[in-house]
Backbone as CSV, one residue per row, in Angstrom:
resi,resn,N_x,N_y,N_z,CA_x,CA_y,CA_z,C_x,C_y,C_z
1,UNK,0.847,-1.196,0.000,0.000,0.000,0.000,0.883,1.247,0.000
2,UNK,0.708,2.003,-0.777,1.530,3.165,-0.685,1.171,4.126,0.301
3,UNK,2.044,4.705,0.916,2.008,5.619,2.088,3.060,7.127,2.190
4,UNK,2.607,8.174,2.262,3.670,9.230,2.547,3.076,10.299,3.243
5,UNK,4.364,10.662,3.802,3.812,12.003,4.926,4.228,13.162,4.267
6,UNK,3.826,13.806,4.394,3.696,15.279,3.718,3.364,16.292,4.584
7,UNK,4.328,17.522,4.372,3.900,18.485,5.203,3.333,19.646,4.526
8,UNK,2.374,20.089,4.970,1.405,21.162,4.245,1.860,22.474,5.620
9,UNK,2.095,23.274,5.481,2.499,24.323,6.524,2.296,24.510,7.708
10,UNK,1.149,24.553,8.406,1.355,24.284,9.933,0.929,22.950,10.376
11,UNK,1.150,21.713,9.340,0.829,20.715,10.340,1.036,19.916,8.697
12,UNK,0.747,17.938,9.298,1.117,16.957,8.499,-0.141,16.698,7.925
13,UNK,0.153,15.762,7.232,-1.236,14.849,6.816,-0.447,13.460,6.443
14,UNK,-0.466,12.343,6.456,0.083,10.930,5.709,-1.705,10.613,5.397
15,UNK,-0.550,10.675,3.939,-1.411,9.891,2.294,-1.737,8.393,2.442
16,UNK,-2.444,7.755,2.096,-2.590,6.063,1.509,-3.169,5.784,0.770
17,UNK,-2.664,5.047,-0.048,-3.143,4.673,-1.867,-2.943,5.603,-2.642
18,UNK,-3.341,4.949,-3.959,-3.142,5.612,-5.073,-4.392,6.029,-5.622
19,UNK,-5.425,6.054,-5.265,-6.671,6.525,-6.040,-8.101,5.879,-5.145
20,UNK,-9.137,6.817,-5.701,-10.050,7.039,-4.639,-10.643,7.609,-4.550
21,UNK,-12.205,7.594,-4.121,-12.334,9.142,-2.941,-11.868,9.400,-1.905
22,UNK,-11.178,10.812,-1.849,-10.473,11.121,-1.026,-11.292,10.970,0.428
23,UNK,-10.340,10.562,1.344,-11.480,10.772,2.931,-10.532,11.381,4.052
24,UNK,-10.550,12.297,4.654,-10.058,12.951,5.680,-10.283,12.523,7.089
25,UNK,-9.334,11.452,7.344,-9.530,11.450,9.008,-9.267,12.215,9.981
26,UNK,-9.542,12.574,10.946,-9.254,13.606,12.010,-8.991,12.149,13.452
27,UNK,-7.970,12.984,13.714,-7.914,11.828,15.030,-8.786,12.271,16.320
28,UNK,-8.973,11.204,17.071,-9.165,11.380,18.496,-8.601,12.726,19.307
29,UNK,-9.246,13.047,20.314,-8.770,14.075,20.997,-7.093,14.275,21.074
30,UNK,-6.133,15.546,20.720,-5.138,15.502,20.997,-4.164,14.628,19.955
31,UNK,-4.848,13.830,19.090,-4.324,12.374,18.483,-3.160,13.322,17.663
32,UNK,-2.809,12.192,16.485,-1.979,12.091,15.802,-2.362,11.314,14.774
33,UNK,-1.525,12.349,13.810,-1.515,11.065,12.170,-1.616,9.791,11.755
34,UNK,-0.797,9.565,12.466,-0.640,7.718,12.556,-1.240,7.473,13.818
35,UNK,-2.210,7.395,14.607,-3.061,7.346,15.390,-3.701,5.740,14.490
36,UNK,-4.505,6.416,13.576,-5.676,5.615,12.350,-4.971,4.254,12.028
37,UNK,-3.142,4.443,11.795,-2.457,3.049,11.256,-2.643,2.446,12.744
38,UNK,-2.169,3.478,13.859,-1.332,2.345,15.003,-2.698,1.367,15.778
39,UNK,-3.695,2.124,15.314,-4.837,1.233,16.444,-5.467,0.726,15.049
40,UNK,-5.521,0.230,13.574,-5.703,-0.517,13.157,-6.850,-0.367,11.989
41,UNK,-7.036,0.601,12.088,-8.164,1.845,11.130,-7.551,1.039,9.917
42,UNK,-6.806,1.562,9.267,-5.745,1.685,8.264,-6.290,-0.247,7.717
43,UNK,-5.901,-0.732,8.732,-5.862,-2.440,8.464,-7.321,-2.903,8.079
44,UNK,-8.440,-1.838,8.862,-9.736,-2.370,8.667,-10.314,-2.142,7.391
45,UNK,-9.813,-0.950,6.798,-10.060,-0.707,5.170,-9.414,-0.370,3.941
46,UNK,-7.969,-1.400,4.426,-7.093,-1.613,3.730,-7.901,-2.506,2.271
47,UNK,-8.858,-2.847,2.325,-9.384,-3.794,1.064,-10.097,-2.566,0.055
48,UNK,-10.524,-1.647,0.815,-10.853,-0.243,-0.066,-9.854,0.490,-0.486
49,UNK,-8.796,0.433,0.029,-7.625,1.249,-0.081,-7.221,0.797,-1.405
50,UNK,-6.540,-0.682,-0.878,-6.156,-1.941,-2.200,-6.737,-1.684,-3.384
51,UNK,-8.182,-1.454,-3.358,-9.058,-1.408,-4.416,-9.448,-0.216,-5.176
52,UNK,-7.935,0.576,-4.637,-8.583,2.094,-5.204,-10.037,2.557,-5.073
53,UNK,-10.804,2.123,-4.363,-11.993,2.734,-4.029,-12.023,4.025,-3.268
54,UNK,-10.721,4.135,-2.117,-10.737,5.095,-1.323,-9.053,5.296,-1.222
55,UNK,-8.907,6.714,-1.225,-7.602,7.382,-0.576,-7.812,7.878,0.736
56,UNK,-7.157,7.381,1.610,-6.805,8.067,2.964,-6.216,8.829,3.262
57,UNK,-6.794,10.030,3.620,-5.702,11.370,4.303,-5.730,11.747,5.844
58,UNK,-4.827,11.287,6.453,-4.859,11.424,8.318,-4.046,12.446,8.293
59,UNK,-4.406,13.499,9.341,-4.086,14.709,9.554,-3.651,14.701,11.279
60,UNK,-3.102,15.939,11.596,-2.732,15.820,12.501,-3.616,16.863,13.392
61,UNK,-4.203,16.608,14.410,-4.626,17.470,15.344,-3.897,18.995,15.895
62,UNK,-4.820,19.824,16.400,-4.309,21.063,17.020,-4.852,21.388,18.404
63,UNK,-5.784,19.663,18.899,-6.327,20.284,19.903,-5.607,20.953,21.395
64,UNK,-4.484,20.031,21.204,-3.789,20.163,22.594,-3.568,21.856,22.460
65,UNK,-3.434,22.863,21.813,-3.450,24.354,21.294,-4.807,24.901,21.515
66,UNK,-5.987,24.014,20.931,-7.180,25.098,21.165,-8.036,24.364,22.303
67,UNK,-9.007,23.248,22.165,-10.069,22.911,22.584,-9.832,21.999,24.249
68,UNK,-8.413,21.108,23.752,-8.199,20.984,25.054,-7.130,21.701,26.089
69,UNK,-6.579,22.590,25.507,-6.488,23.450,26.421,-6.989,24.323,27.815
70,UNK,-7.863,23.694,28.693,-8.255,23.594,29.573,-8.375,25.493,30.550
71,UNK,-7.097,25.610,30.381,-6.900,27.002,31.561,-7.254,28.205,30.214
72,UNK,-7.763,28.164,29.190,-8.111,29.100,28.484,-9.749,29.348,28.866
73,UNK,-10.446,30.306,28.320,-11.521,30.255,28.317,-12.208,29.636,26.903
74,UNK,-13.555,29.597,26.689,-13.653,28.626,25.582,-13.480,29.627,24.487
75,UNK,-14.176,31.173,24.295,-13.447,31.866,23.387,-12.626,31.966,22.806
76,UNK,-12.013,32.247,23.845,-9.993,32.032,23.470,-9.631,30.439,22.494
77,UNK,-9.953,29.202,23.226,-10.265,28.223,22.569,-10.779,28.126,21.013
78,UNK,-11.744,29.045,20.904,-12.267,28.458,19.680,-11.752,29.490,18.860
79,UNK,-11.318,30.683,19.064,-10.213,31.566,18.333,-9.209,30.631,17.599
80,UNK,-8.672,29.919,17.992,-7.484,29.280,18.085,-7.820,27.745,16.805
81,UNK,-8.690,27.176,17.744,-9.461,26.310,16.653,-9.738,27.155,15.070
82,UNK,-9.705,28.399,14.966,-9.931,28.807,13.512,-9.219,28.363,12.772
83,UNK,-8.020,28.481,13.609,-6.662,28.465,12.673,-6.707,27.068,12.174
84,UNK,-6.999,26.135,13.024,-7.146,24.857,12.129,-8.114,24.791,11.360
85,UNK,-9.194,25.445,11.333,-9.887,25.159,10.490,-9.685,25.946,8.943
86,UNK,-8.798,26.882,9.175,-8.283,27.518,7.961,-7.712,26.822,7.265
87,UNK,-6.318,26.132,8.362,-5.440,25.277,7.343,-6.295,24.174,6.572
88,UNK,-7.095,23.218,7.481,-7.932,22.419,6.610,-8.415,22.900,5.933
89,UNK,-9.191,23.983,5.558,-10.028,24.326,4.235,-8.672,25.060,3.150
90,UNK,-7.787,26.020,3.531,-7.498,26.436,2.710,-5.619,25.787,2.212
91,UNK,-5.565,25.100,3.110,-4.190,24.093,2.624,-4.505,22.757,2.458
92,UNK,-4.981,22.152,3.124,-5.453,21.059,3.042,-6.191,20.519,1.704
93,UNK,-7.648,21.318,2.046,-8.785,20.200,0.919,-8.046,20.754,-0.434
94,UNK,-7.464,21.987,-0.338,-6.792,22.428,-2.002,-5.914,21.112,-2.275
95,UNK,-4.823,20.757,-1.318,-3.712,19.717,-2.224,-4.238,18.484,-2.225
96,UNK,-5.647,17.570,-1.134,-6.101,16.638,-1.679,-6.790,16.607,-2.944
97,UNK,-7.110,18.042,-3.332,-8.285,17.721,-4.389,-7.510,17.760,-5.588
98,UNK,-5.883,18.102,-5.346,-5.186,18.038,-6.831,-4.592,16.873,-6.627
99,UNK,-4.132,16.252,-5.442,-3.141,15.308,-5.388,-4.697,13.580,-5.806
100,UNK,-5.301,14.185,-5.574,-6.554,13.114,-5.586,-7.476,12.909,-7.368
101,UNK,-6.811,14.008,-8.447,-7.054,13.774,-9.335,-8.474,13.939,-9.987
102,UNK,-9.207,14.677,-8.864,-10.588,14.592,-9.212,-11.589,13.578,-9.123
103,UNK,-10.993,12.846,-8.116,-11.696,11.309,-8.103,-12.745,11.469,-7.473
104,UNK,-13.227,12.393,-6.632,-14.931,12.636,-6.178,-14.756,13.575,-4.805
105,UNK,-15.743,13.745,-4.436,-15.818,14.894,-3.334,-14.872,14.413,-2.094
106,UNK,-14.673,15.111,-1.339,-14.014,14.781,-0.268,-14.844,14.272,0.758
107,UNK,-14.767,13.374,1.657,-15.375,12.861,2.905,-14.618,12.872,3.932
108,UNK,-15.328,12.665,5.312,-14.703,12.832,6.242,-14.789,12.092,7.513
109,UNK,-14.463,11.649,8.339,-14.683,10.616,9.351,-13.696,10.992,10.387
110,UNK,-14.056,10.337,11.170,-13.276,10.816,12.921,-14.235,9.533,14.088
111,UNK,-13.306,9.440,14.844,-13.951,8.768,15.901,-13.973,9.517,17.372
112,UNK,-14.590,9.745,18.364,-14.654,10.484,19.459,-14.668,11.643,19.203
113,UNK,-13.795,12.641,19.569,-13.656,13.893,19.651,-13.177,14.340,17.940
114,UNK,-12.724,13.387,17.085,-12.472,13.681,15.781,-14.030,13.773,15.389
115,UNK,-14.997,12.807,15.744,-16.250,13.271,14.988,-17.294,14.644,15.095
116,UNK,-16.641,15.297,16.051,-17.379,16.294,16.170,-16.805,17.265,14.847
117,UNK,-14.963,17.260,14.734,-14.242,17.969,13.476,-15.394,17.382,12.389
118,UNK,-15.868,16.230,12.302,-16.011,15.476,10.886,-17.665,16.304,10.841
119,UNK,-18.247,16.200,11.452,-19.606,16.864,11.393,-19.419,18.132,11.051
120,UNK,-18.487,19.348,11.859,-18.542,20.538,12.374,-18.134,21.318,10.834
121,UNK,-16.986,20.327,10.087,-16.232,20.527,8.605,-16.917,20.558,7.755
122,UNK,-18.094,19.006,7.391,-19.114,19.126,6.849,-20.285,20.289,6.616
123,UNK,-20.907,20.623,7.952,-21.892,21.760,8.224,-21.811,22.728,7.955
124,UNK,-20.707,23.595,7.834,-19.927,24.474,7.693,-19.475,24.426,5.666
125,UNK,-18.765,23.591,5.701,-18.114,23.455,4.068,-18.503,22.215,3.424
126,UNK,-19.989,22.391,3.017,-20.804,20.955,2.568,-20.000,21.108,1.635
127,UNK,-19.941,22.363,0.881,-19.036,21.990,-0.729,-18.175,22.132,-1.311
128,UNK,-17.203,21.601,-0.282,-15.902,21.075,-0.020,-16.069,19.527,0.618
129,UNK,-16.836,19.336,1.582,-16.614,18.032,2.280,-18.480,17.481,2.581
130,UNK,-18.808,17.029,1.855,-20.407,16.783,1.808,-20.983,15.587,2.417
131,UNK,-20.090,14.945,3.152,-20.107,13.602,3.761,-19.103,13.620,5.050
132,UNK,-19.755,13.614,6.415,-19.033,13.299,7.408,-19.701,11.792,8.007
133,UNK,-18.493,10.920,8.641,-19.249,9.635,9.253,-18.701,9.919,10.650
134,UNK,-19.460,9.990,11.763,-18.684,10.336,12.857,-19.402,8.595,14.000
135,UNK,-18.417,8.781,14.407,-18.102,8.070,15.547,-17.973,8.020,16.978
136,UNK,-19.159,7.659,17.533,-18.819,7.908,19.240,-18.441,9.264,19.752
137,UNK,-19.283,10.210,18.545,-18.667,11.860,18.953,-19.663,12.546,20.015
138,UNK,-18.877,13.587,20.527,-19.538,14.471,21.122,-19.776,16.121,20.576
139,UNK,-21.098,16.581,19.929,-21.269,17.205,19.174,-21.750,18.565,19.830
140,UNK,-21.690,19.236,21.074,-21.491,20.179,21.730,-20.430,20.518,21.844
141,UNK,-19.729,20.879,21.380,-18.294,21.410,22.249,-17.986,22.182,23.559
142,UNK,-19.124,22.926,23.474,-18.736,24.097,24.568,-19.606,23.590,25.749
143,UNK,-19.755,22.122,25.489,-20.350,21.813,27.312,-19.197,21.219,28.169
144,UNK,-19.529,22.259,29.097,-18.610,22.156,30.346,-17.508,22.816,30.176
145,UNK,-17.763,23.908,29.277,-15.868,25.000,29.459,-16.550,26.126,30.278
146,UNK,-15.652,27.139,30.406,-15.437,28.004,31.218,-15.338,29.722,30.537
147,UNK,-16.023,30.785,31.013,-15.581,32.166,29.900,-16.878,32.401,28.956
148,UNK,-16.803,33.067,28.617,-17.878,34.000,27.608,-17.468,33.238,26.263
149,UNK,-18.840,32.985,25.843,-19.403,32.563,24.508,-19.742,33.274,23.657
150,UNK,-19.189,33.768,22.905,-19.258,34.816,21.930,-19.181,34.339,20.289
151,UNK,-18.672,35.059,19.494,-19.249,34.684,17.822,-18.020,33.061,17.380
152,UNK,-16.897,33.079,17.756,-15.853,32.025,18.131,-16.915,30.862,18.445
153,UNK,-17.472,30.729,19.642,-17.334,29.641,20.016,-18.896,29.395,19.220
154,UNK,-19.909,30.323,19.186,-20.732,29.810,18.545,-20.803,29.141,17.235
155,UNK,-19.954,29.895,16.184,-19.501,29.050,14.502,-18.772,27.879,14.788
156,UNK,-18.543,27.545,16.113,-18.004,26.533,15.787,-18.053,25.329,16.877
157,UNK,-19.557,25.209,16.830,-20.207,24.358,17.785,-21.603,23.839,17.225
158,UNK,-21.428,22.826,16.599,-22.806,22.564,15.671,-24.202,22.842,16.375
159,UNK,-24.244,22.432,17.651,-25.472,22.370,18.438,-25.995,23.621,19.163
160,UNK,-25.142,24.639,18.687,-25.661,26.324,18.494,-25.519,26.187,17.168
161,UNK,-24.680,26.294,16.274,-25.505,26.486,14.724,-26.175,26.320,14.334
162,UNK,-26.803,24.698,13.929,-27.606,24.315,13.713,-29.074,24.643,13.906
163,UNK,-29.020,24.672,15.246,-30.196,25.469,16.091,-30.891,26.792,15.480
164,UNK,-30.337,27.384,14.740,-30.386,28.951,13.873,-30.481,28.654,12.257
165,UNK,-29.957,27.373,11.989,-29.990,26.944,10.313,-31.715,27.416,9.652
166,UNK,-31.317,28.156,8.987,-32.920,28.506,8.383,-32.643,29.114,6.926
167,UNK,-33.773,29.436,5.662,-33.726,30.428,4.916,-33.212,29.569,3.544
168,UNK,-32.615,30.008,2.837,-32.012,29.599,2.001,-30.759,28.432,1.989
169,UNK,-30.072,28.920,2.851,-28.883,28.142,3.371,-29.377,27.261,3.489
170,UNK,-30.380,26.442,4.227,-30.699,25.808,5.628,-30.989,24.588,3.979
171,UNK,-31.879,25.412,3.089,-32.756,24.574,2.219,-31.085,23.563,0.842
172,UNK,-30.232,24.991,1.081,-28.993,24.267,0.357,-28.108,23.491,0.691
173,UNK,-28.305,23.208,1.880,-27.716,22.754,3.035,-28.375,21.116,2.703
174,UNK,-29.484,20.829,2.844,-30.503,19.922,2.582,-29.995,18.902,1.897
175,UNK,-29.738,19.993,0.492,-29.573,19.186,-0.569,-27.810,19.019,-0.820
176,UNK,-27.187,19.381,-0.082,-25.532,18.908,-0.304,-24.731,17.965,0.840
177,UNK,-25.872,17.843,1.749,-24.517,17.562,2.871,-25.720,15.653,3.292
178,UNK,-24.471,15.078,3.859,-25.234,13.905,4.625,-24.493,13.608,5.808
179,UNK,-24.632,13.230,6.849,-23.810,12.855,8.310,-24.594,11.552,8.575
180,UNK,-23.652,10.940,8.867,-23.811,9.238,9.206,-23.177,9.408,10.728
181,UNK,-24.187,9.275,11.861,-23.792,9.231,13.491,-24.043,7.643,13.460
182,UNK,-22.747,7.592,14.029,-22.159,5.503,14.904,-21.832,6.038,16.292
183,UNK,-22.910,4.997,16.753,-22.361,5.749,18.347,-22.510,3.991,19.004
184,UNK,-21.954,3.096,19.942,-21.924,2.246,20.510,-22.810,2.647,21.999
185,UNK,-23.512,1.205,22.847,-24.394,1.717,23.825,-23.688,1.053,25.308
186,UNK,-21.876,0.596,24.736,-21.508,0.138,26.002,-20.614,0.722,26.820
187,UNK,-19.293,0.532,27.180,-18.878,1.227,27.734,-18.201,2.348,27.640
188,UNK,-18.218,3.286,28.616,-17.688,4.526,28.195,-18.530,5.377,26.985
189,UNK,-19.213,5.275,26.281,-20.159,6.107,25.610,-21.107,6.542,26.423
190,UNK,-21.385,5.985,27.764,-22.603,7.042,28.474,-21.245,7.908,29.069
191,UNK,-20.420,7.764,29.921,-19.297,8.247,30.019,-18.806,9.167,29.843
192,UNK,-18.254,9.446,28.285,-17.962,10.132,27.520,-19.015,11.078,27.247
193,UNK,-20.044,10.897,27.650,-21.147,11.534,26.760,-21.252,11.778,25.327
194,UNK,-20.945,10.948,24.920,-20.812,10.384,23.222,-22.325,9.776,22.539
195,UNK,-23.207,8.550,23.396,-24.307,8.482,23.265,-25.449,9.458,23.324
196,UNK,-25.458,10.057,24.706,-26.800,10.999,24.639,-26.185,11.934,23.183
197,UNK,-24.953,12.731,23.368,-24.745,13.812,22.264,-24.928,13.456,21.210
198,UNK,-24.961,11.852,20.735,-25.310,11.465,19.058,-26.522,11.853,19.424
199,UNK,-27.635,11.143,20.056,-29.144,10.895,19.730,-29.316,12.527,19.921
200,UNK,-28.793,13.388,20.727,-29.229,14.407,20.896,-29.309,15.496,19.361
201,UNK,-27.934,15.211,18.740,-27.467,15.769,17.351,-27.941,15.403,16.771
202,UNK,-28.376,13.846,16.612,-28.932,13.418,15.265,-31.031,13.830,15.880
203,UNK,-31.024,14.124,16.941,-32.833,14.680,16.657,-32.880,16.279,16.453
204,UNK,-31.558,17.260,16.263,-31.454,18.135,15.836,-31.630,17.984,14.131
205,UNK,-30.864,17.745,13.759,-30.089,17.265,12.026,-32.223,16.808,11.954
206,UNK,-32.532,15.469,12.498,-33.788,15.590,11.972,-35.015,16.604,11.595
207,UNK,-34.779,17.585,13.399,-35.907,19.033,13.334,-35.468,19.745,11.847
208,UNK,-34.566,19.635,11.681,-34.024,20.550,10.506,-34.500,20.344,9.101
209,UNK,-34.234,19.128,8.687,-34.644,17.883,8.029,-33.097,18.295,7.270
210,UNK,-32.092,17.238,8.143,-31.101,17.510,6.992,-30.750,16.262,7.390
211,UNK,-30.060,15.794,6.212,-30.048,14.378,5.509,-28.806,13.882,6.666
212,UNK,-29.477,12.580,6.991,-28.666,11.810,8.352,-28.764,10.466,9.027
213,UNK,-28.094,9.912,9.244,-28.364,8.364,9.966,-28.089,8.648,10.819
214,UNK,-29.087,7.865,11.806,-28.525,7.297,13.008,-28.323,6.075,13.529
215,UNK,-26.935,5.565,13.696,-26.881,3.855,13.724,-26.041,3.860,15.170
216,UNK,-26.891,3.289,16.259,-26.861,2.875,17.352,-26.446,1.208,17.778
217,UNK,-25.129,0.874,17.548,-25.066,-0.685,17.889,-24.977,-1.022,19.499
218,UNK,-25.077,-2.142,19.607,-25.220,-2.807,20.669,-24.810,-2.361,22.348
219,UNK,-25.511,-2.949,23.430,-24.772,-2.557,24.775,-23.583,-2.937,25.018
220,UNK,-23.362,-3.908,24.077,-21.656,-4.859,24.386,-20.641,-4.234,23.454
221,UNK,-21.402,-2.624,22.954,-20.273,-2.218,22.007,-19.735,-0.768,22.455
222,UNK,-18.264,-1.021,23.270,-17.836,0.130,23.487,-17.059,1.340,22.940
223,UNK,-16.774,2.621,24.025,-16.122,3.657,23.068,-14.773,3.394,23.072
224,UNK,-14.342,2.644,21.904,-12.662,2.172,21.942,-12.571,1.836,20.193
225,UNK,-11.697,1.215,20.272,-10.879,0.963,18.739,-11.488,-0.206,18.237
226,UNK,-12.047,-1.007,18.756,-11.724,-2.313,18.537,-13.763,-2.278,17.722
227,UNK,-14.267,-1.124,18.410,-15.501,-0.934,17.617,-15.604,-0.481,16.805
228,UNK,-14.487,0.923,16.635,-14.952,2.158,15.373,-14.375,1.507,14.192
229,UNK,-13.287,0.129,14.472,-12.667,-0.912,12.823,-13.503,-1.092,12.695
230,UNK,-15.013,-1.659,13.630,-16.042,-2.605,12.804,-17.161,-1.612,11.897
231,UNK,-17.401,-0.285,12.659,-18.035,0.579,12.525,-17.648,1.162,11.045
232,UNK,-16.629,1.003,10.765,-16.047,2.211,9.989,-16.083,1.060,8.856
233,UNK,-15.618,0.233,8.979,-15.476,-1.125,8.106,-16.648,-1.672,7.444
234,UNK,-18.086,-0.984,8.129,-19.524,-1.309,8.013,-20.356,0.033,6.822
235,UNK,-19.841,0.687,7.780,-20.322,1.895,6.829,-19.815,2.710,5.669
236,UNK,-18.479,2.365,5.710,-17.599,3.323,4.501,-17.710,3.015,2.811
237,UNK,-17.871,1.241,3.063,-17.635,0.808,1.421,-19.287,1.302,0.368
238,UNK,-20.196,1.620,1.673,-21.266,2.163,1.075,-21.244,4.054,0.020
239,UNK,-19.641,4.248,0.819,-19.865,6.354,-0.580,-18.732,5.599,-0.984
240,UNK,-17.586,5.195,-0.900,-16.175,4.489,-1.757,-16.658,3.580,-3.122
């Protein structure tokens, strides 16, 4: 399987395969690039990879800088979070979409704290990234920080955006974007607050009527690795 790391200016991304639709992983809270190879991502849809169905692009996080940064206030926080979200839109999806040949829209996936990026990217830049699959995410951000909530933290917290989606947008919105929520019902997802925040997000995304699954597996299926291979392995070969 071909593999390379590449540096795009303030941060990495490692490539896999040669052709595809492109898909953008975001790691876990704090994660890392090779996060996706070392816990086995990589291995679970290595047969899409193989098959040129899908190119993989793992990126590297900025949270330990914005969101988990703890002694900031969440303002300050989500100031900070811009900046990643700049580089992803304006360094990023530019060199996948040349290095990717035009092979189809970009998608996006994350597990835990990456699925809230994978939703938040989507909602925001359906047309750039019109497909997020998130995983065991938590789709509030700003529950439980600290500091004044101002225009920062609101753009960039789906469960205040959303909440306001109306008009024209709301109706173009409709028709470009889809979010696939996987959330497991065993351990550590009540925990995490990963369960209530899917069902909670995905009966938002419904009031709205914007295009969305919600796939809830089992009590014996927890928030760890060994679910989001099966998860991800279940749902992906369906846009690839």
């Amino acid at each position: 399987m071909s593999r390379r790391d590449v540096e795009l200016g303030l941060g990495r991304l490692t490539a896999y395969g040669h052709w595809g639709r492109p898909l953008v992983v975001f790691p876990s809270e704090q994660g890392h690039r090779w996060d996706y190879e070392s816990n086995g991502m990589i291995g679970a849809i290595a047969w899409l990879i193989e098959a040129s169905r899908v190119k993989v692009y793992c990126v590297d996080s900025f949270d330990a800088w914005s969101w988990a940064d703890r002694s900031l206030p969440l303002e300050e926080r989500a100031r900070r979070h811009g900046v990643f979200e700049d580089w992803i839109v304006n360094a990023v999806a530019p060199w996948i979409s040349a290095d990717s040949g035009g092979a189809g829209d970009i998608a996006l996936t994350g597990a835990s704290f990456g699925a809230y990026h994978a939703a938040n990217f989507a909602l925001k830049r359906a047309d750039l990234f019109p497909l997020a699959i998130g995983l065991s995410g938590v789709y509030d951000i700003a529950a439980g920080g600290w500091g004044e909530r101002g225009d920062a933290v609101y753009f960039s917290n789906p469960m205040d955006y959303v909440v306001h989606l109306g008009g024209d947008h709301l109706d173009w919105l409709r028709g470009h974007v889809s979010l696939i929520l996987v959330c497991g019902q065993g351990q550590w997802e009540d925990t995490t607050g990963a369960l209530e925040s899917t069902r909670q997000f995905a009966a938002l995304l419904a009031e709205k009527g914007i295009r969305h699954e919600l796939d809830l597996w089992g009590h014996d299926i927890p928030h760890d690795w060994p679910s989001w291979r099966a998860q991800i392995s279940h749902h992906l070969p369906r846009f690839v």
